[in-house]
PDB file of C-alpha atoms in Angstrom:
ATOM      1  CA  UNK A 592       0.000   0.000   0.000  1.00 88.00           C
ATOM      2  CA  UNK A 593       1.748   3.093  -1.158  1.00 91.00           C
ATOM      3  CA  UNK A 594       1.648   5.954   1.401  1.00 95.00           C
ATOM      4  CA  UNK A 595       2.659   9.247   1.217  1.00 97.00           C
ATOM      5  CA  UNK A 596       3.463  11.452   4.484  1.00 98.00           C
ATOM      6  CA  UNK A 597       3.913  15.344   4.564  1.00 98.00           C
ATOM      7  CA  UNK A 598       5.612  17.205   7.187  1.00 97.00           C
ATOM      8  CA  UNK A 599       7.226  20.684   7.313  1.00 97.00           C
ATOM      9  CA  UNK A 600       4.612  23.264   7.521  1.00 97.00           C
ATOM     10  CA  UNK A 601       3.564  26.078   9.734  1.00 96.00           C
ATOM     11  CA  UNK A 602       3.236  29.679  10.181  1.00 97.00           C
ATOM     12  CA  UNK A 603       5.443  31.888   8.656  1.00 97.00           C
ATOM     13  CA  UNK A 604       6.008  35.822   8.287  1.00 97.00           C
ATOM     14  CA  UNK A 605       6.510  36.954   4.632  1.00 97.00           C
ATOM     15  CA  UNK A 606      10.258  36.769   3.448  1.00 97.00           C
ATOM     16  CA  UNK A 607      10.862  33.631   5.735  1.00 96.00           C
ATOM     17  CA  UNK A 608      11.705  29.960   3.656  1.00 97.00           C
ATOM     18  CA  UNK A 609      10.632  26.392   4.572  1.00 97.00           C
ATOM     19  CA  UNK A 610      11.809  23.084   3.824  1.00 98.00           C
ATOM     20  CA  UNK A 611       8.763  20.329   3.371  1.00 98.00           C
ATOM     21  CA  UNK A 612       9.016  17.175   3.362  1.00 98.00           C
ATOM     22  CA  UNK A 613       7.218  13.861   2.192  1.00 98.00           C
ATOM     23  CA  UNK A 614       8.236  10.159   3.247  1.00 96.00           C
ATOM     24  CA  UNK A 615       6.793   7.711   0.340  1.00 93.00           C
ATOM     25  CA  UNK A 616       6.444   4.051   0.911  1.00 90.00           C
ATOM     26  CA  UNK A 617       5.050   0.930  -0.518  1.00 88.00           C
ATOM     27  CA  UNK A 618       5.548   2.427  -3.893  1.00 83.00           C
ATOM     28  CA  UNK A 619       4.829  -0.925  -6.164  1.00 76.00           C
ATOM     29  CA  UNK A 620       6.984  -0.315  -9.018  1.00 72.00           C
ATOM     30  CA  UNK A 621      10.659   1.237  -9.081  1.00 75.00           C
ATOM     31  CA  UNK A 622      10.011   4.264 -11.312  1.00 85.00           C
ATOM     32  CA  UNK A 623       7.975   7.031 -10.469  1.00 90.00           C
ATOM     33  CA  UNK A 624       7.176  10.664 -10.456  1.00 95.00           C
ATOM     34  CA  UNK A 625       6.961  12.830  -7.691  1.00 96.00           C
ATOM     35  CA  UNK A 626       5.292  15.965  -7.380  1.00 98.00           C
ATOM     36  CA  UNK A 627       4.471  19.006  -5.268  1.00 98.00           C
ATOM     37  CA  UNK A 628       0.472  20.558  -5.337  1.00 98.00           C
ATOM     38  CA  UNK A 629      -0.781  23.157  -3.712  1.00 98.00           C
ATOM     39  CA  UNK A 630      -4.569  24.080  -2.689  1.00 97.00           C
ATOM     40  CA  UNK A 631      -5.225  28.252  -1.681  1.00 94.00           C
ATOM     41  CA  UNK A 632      -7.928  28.899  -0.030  1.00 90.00           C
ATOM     42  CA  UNK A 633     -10.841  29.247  -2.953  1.00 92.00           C
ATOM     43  CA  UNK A 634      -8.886  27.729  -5.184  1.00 94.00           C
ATOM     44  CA  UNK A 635      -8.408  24.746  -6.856  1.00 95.00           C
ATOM     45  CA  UNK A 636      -5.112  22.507  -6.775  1.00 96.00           C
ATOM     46  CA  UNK A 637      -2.420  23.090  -8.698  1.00 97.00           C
ATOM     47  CA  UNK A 638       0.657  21.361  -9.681  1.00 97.00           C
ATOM     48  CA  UNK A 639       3.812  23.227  -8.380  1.00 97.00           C
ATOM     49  CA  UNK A 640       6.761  21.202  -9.085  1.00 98.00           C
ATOM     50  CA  UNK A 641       8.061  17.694 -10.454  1.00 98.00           C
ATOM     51  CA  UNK A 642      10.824  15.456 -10.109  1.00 97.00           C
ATOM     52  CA  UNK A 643      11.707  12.066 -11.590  1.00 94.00           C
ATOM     53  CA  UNK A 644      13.885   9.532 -10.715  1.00 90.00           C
ATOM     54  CA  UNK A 645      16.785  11.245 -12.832  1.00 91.00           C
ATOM     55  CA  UNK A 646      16.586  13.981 -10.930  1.00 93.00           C
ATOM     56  CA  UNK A 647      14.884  16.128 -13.819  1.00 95.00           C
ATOM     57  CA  UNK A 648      12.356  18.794 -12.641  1.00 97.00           C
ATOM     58  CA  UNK A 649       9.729  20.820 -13.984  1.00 97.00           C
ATOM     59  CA  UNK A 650       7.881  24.107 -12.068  1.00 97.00           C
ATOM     60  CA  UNK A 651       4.936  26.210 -12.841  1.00 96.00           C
ATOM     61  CA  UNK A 652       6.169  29.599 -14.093  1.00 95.00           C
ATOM     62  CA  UNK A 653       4.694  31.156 -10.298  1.00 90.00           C
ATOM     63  CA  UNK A 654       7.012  29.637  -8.442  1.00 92.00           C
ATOM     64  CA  UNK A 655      10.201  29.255 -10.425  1.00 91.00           C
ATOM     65  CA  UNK A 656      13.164  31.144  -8.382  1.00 93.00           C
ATOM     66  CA  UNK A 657      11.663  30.595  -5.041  1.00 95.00           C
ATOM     67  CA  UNK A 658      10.851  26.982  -5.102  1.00 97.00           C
ATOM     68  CA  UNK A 659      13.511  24.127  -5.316  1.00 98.00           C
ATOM     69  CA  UNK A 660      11.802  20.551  -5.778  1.00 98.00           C
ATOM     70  CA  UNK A 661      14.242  17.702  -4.459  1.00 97.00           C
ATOM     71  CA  UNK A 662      14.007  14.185  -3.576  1.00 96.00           C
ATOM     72  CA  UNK A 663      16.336  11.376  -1.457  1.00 94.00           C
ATOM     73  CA  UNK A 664      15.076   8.043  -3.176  1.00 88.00           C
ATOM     74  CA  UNK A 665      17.713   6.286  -0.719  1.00 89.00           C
ATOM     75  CA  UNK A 666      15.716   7.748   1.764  1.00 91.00           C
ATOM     76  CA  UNK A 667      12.401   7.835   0.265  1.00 92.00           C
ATOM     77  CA  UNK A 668      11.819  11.541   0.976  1.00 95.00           C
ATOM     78  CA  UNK A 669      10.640  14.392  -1.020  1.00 97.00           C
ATOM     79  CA  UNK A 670      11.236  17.810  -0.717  1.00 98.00           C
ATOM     80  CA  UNK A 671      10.023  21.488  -1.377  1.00 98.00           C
ATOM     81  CA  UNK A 672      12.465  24.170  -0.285  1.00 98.00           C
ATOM     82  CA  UNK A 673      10.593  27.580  -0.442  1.00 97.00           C
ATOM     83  CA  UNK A 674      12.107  31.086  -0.276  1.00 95.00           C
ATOM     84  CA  UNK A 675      10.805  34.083  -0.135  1.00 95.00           C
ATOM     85  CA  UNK A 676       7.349  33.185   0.630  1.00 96.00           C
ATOM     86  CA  UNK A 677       4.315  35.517   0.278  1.00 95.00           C
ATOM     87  CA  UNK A 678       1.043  35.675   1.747  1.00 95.00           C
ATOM     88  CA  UNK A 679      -0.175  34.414  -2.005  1.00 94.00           C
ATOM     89  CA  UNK A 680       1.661  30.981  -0.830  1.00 95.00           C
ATOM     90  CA  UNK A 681      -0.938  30.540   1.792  1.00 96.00           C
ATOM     91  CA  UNK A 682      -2.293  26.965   0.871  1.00 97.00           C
ATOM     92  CA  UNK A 683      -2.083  23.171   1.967  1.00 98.00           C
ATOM     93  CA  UNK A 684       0.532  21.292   0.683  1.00 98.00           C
ATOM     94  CA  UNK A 685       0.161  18.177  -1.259  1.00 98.00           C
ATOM     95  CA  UNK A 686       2.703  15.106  -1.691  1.00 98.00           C
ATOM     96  CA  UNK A 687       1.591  13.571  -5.042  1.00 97.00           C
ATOM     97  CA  UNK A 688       3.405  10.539  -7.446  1.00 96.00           C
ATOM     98  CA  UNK A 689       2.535   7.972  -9.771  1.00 95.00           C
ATOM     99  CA  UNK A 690       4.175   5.081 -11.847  1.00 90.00           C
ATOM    100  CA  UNK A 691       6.627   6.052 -14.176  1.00 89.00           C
ATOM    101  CA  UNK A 692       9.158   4.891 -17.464  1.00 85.00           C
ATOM    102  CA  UNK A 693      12.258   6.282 -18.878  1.00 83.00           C
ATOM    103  CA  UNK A 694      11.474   9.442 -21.140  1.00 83.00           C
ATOM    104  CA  UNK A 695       8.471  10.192 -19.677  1.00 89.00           C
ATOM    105  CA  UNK A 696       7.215  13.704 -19.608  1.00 93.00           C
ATOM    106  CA  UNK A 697       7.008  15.283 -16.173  1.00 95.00           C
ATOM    107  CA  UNK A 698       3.842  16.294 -15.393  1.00 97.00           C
ATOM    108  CA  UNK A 699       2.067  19.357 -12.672  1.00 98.00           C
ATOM    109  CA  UNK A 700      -1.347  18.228 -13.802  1.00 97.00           C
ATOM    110  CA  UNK A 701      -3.766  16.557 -11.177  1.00 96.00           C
ATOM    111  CA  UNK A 702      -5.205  14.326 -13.056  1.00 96.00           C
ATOM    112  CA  UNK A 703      -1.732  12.420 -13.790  1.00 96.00           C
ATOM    113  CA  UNK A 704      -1.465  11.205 -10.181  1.00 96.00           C
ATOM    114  CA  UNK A 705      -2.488   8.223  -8.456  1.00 94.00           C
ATOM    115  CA  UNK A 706      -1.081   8.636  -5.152  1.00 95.00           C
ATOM    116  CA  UNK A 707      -1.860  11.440  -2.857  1.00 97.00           C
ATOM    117  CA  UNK A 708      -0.510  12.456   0.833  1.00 97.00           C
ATOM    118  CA  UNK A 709      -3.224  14.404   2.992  1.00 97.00           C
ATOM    119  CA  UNK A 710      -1.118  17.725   3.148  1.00 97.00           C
ATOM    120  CA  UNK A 711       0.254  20.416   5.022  1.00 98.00           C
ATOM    121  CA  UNK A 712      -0.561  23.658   5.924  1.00 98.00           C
ATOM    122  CA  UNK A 713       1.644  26.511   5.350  1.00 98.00           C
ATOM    123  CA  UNK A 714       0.327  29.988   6.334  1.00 97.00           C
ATOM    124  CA  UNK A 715       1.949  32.826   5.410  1.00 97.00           C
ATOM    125  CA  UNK A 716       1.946  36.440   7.091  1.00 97.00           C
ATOM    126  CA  UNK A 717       2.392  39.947   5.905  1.00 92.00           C
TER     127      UNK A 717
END
């Protein structure tokens, strides 16, 4: 049974960083994607950053500069380093993968994942 476990969040005064992480196991395969979502209050999730077993990475345009997507497979942990965060990066935070091959294209869309963590909360102050 594949589980995914976030951890890392809090409150936080704009300008501050944060380091998240996310402990997979029982994945049932030996490739696979792993991704960062995001949910703001009102708004729907979105996809925030990717990472494959490679190492290769993909971010949505909003966050590139102040959001570095990383991952210890020996360790099974996932992480989101975030700088410079604004009240705009208010949300929950959500662990995400699925199954994966070689030369697959990373992927922030929702849709594309199987496996979901239950998140965690950053809040952000001005």
């Amino acid at each position: 049974q594949v589980q995914l476990v976030e951890s890392g969040g809090g409150s936080v005064q704009a300008g501050g960083s944060l380091r998240l992480s996310c402990a997979d196991s029982g994945f049932p395969y030996s490739t696979y994607d792993m991704a960062w979502f995001r949910q703001s209050p009102g708004k729907e999730r979105e996809g925030i950053a990717a990472i494959n077993r490679d190492g290769s990475t993909t971010y949505a345009d909003s966050v590139k500069g102040r959001f570095t997507i990383s991952q210890d497979r020996a360790e099974h942990t996932l992480y989101l380093q975030i700088h410079m965060l604004e009240p705009e990066d208010t949300g929950t935070y959500y662990c995400a993968a699925r199954g994966s091959w070689w030369g697959r294209t990373l992927s922030l869309r929702f849709d594309d994942y199987s496996y979901w963590g239950q998140g965690t909360q950053v809040t952000v102050s001005s």
